[in-house]
Amino acid sequence: MFENLTDKLNTAFKKLKGHGKLSEKNIETGLKDVRLALLEADVHYKVVKGLIAAIRERAIGQEVLSSLTPGQQVVKIVTEELARLMGSSHEGLCLTGNKPAVVMFVGLQGSGKTTTTGKLAKFLKGQHRRPYLVPADPYRPAAIEQLKKIGIQSGAEVFPSTQDMDPVDICRDALHMARQGGFDTLLIDTAGRLHVDDALMSELGRIKETVNPSDILLVADAMTGQDAVNMAKAFNDALDIGGVILTKMEGDARGGAAISIKAITSKPIKFIGVGEKLDALE
């Protein structure tokens, strides 16, 4: 993650550090290189525009122009602004409130929600919790069977959904069974849906009202690129998500989706998926 961006930024930084003194013109040239590096990393253009404006405001101030090492000061500013954008500390899962704590997984079809549900179940079992998996996707053939298999692999029990059940009913019944069975965490794998599909988005709203989740996680494919922004904004506007899990990070070295989603939603990236296996979660 971020390998390409790191390389391109380092090239831009070398040019900046090569000047003994920096003028506003030198800084503007350097910022053009930084802007290009971000755009080539597939960061959304609006996010790049805001980030460059914040860097420019600091870079053409006395902090840089009067510095003994102006090039290094600009590098420091770029690093600090990127770190500020991404968040200065890790935010974990929110599992507060009544037991069982309910976590909803939402996102586009094919983003890796079902596998991620199993990964998180395994992660939580390692923290001595008792997760209960809920296949709330009766629309996709074999989605229920897939989660049942993943449940066996992760050592977690799975609610016995069937394809003729309504997703809201599935979640309500699963919550009731989880309480009866003494489970402390309910992990709901919702159906993948397009953010422009009003009927399916309102279904998520009804599930949220029914189970009152302590956390809603948007599962997003790291290779989504520029489209990540509209998708993340739509899910956040509809549900007020608690955070993001970026999947398929092992296949993308650009990192643009991570920066774009964080900037647009202001919600933390809580985990990244780095492979197919159930322990490939960081």
XYZ file of C-alpha atoms in Angstrom:
282
model
C 0.000 0.000 0.000
C 1.180 3.504 -0.915
C 4.382 2.156 -2.575
C 3.852 4.029 -5.853
C 2.817 7.190 -4.032
C 5.870 6.983 -1.760
C 8.209 6.636 -4.743
C 6.665 9.563 -6.616
C 6.628 11.802 -3.536
C 10.276 10.982 -2.873
C 11.134 12.112 -6.413
C 9.289 15.398 -5.805
C 11.008 15.815 -2.426
C 14.486 15.300 -3.922
C 13.930 18.284 -6.215
C 12.760 20.443 -3.294
C 15.692 19.460 -1.098
C 18.087 20.307 -3.943
C 17.458 24.043 -3.495
C 19.497 25.859 -0.858
C 16.782 28.509 -0.599
C 13.187 28.160 -1.707
C 11.109 30.807 -3.439
C 7.334 30.691 -3.886
C 8.008 29.639 -7.487
C 10.128 26.647 -6.377
C 7.431 25.652 -3.905
C 4.690 25.856 -6.561
C 6.741 23.603 -8.853
C 7.210 21.140 -5.986
C 3.493 21.194 -5.192
C 2.686 20.427 -8.847
C 4.806 17.278 -8.522
C 3.050 16.369 -5.244
C -0.358 16.968 -6.870
C 0.573 14.745 -9.814
C 1.826 12.006 -7.465
C -1.501 12.028 -5.590
C -3.596 11.994 -8.767
C -1.552 9.119 -10.192
C -2.185 7.233 -6.945
C -5.901 7.542 -7.836
C -6.752 9.963 -5.034
C -9.987 11.783 -5.899
C -9.286 15.157 -7.531
C -11.396 17.099 -4.986
C -9.427 15.543 -2.136
C -6.149 16.402 -3.888
C -7.304 20.003 -4.387
C -8.084 20.430 -0.668
C -4.879 18.766 0.449
C -2.668 20.859 -1.845
C -4.400 24.049 -0.658
C -3.678 23.147 2.978
C -0.033 22.330 2.186
C 0.422 25.514 0.113
C -0.932 27.724 2.899
C 1.705 26.400 5.291
C 4.511 26.013 2.746
C 4.628 29.621 1.592
C 4.631 30.933 5.155
C 7.609 31.902 7.320
C 7.847 28.325 8.597
C 9.532 27.410 5.293
C 10.927 30.570 3.723
C 12.942 31.536 6.809
C 14.069 27.972 7.552
C 17.687 26.814 7.315
C 16.467 23.636 5.566
C 13.429 24.830 3.557
C 13.180 21.698 1.395
C 12.992 19.458 4.448
C 10.373 21.772 5.993
C 8.114 21.333 2.944
C 8.570 17.546 3.145
C 7.620 17.707 6.834
C 4.494 19.747 6.012
C 3.369 17.315 3.275
C 3.907 14.365 5.649
C 2.026 16.058 8.496
C -0.929 17.027 6.292
C -1.228 13.487 4.906
C -1.022 12.060 8.441
C -3.642 14.555 9.675
C -5.945 13.551 6.815
C -5.586 9.821 7.534
C -6.022 10.245 11.310
C -3.338 10.351 13.953
C -4.431 7.260 15.910
C -6.003 3.849 15.309
C -9.713 3.461 16.079
C -10.860 -0.063 16.823
C -14.276 -1.665 16.566
C -17.057 -0.112 18.602
C -18.582 -2.944 20.631
C -20.286 -0.916 23.364
C -23.879 -1.006 24.563
C -26.188 -3.961 25.106
C -25.009 -7.495 24.461
C -24.684 -8.800 21.907
C -22.867 -5.909 20.250
C -24.058 -5.771 16.630
C -21.726 -5.061 13.698
C -23.200 -4.541 10.208
C -21.096 -5.031 7.077
C -22.270 -2.982 4.078
C -20.883 -2.246 0.625
C -20.982 -3.009 -3.070
C -21.332 -6.530 -4.426
C -17.935 -8.175 -4.820
C -16.182 -5.942 -2.288
C -15.401 -8.919 -0.034
C -18.010 -8.538 2.719
C -18.637 -12.258 3.315
C -14.946 -13.163 3.579
C -14.330 -10.084 5.750
C -17.154 -11.157 8.092
C -15.319 -14.472 8.606
C -11.983 -12.707 9.073
C -13.437 -10.474 11.759
C -15.060 -13.471 13.456
C -11.654 -15.142 13.676
C -10.084 -11.896 14.924
C -12.745 -11.545 17.654
C -12.388 -15.169 18.732
C -8.705 -14.410 19.262
C -9.882 -11.701 21.671
C -11.996 -14.253 23.585
C -15.326 -13.035 22.210
C -18.197 -15.234 20.976
C -19.279 -14.015 17.526
C -22.474 -15.177 15.814
C -22.516 -14.835 12.019
C -25.657 -13.737 10.184
C -26.084 -14.355 6.420
C -28.524 -11.536 5.584
C -28.133 -11.867 1.808
C -30.936 -14.076 0.460
C -30.575 -12.558 -3.045
C -27.203 -13.904 -4.164
C -27.204 -17.632 -4.898
C -24.872 -19.480 -2.522
C -24.225 -16.407 -0.321
C -25.745 -18.170 2.691
C -23.760 -21.365 1.986
C -20.553 -19.333 1.586
C -20.915 -17.787 5.042
C -21.753 -21.184 6.561
C -18.485 -22.593 5.153
C -16.559 -19.560 6.412
C -18.195 -20.023 9.814
C -16.814 -23.573 9.986
C -13.333 -22.327 8.974
C -13.360 -19.537 11.568
C -14.914 -21.694 14.284
C -17.946 -19.398 14.633
C -21.609 -20.404 14.675
C -23.889 -19.191 11.874
C -27.591 -18.268 11.988
C -29.602 -20.710 9.798
C -30.946 -18.246 7.216
C -32.875 -19.466 4.175
C -33.334 -17.799 0.776
C -37.074 -17.282 1.259
C -36.559 -15.099 4.360
C -36.688 -11.303 4.408
C -33.314 -9.723 5.388
C -34.883 -7.614 8.157
C -36.580 -10.691 9.630
C -33.306 -12.621 9.401
C -31.520 -9.952 11.451
C -34.307 -9.662 14.026
C -34.483 -13.447 14.544
C -30.683 -13.749 14.652
C -30.445 -11.088 17.358
C -33.037 -12.982 19.422
C -31.140 -16.271 19.003
C -27.799 -14.629 19.816
C -29.234 -13.340 23.108
C -30.608 -16.768 23.947
C -27.329 -18.473 23.035
C -25.115 -16.147 25.085
C -23.194 -14.726 22.105
C -21.578 -11.339 22.743
C -21.135 -10.177 19.126
C -23.468 -10.356 16.130
C -21.785 -9.969 12.709
C -24.316 -9.227 9.953
C -23.265 -9.874 6.348
C -25.726 -7.780 4.309
C -26.337 -8.141 0.583
C -24.049 -6.229 -1.752
C -25.867 -3.318 -3.332
C -25.268 -0.340 -5.551
C -25.393 2.933 -3.649
C -27.826 4.278 -6.271
C -30.353 1.488 -5.581
C -32.834 3.318 -3.330
C -34.882 0.212 -2.425
C -31.866 -1.780 -1.233
C -30.361 1.225 0.554
C -33.616 1.773 2.460
C -33.544 -1.937 3.397
C -30.207 -1.272 5.138
C -31.898 1.569 7.016
C -34.608 -0.820 8.219
C -32.011 -3.371 9.351
C -30.201 -0.615 11.253
C -33.434 0.422 13.000
C -34.220 -3.202 13.888
C -30.864 -4.256 15.387
C -29.430 -0.885 16.535
C -25.794 -1.729 15.596
C -22.886 -0.528 17.708
C -20.769 -0.322 14.535
C -21.471 -0.184 10.788
C -18.475 -1.022 8.622
C -18.263 -0.112 4.958
C -16.325 -2.853 3.173
C -14.632 -1.290 0.139
C -12.371 -2.718 -2.543
C -9.028 -0.859 -2.509
C -8.945 -0.937 -6.304
C -12.222 0.999 -6.649
C -10.222 4.181 -7.342
C -12.108 7.406 -8.102
C -15.524 5.701 -7.756
C -14.744 5.056 -4.088
C -15.695 8.623 -3.206
C -19.289 8.612 -4.492
C -19.879 5.126 -3.091
C -18.460 5.911 0.355
C -20.323 9.223 0.570
C -23.648 7.570 -0.352
C -23.312 4.801 2.255
C -22.177 7.278 4.913
C -25.026 9.714 4.147
C -27.577 6.890 4.324
C -26.278 5.046 7.398
C -23.683 7.199 9.226
C -21.072 4.428 9.081
C -18.655 3.888 11.961
C -15.629 3.019 9.870
C -14.186 1.330 6.814
C -12.507 -1.979 6.014
C -10.442 -1.786 2.831
C -10.116 -5.170 1.111
C -7.731 -6.491 -1.563
C -4.933 -4.212 -0.380
C -2.387 -6.793 -1.507
C -3.406 -6.135 -5.128
C -3.044 -2.353 -5.084
C 0.054 -0.327 -4.264
C -1.475 3.077 -5.008
C -3.455 3.751 -1.845
C -5.724 6.339 -3.474
C -8.977 4.792 -2.255
C -7.742 4.878 1.348
C -6.970 8.605 1.227
C -10.146 9.478 -0.715
C -12.576 7.512 1.484
C -11.050 8.848 4.710
C -11.142 12.436 3.444
C -14.736 12.280 2.182
C -16.367 10.407 5.082
C -14.083 11.540 7.944
C -14.497 7.973 9.224
C -11.505 5.824 10.226
C -10.134 2.902 8.255
C -10.321 0.269 10.986
C -8.918 -2.762 9.157
C -7.357 -3.717 5.844
C -7.692 -7.066 4.099
C -4.382 -8.281 2.683
C -5.226 -11.704 1.244
C -7.820 -14.454 0.875
C -7.042 -16.395 4.070
C -9.050 -15.720 7.214
C -6.048 -14.399 9.128
C -5.162 -11.893 6.349
C -6.630 -8.944 8.231
C -4.567 -6.094 9.702
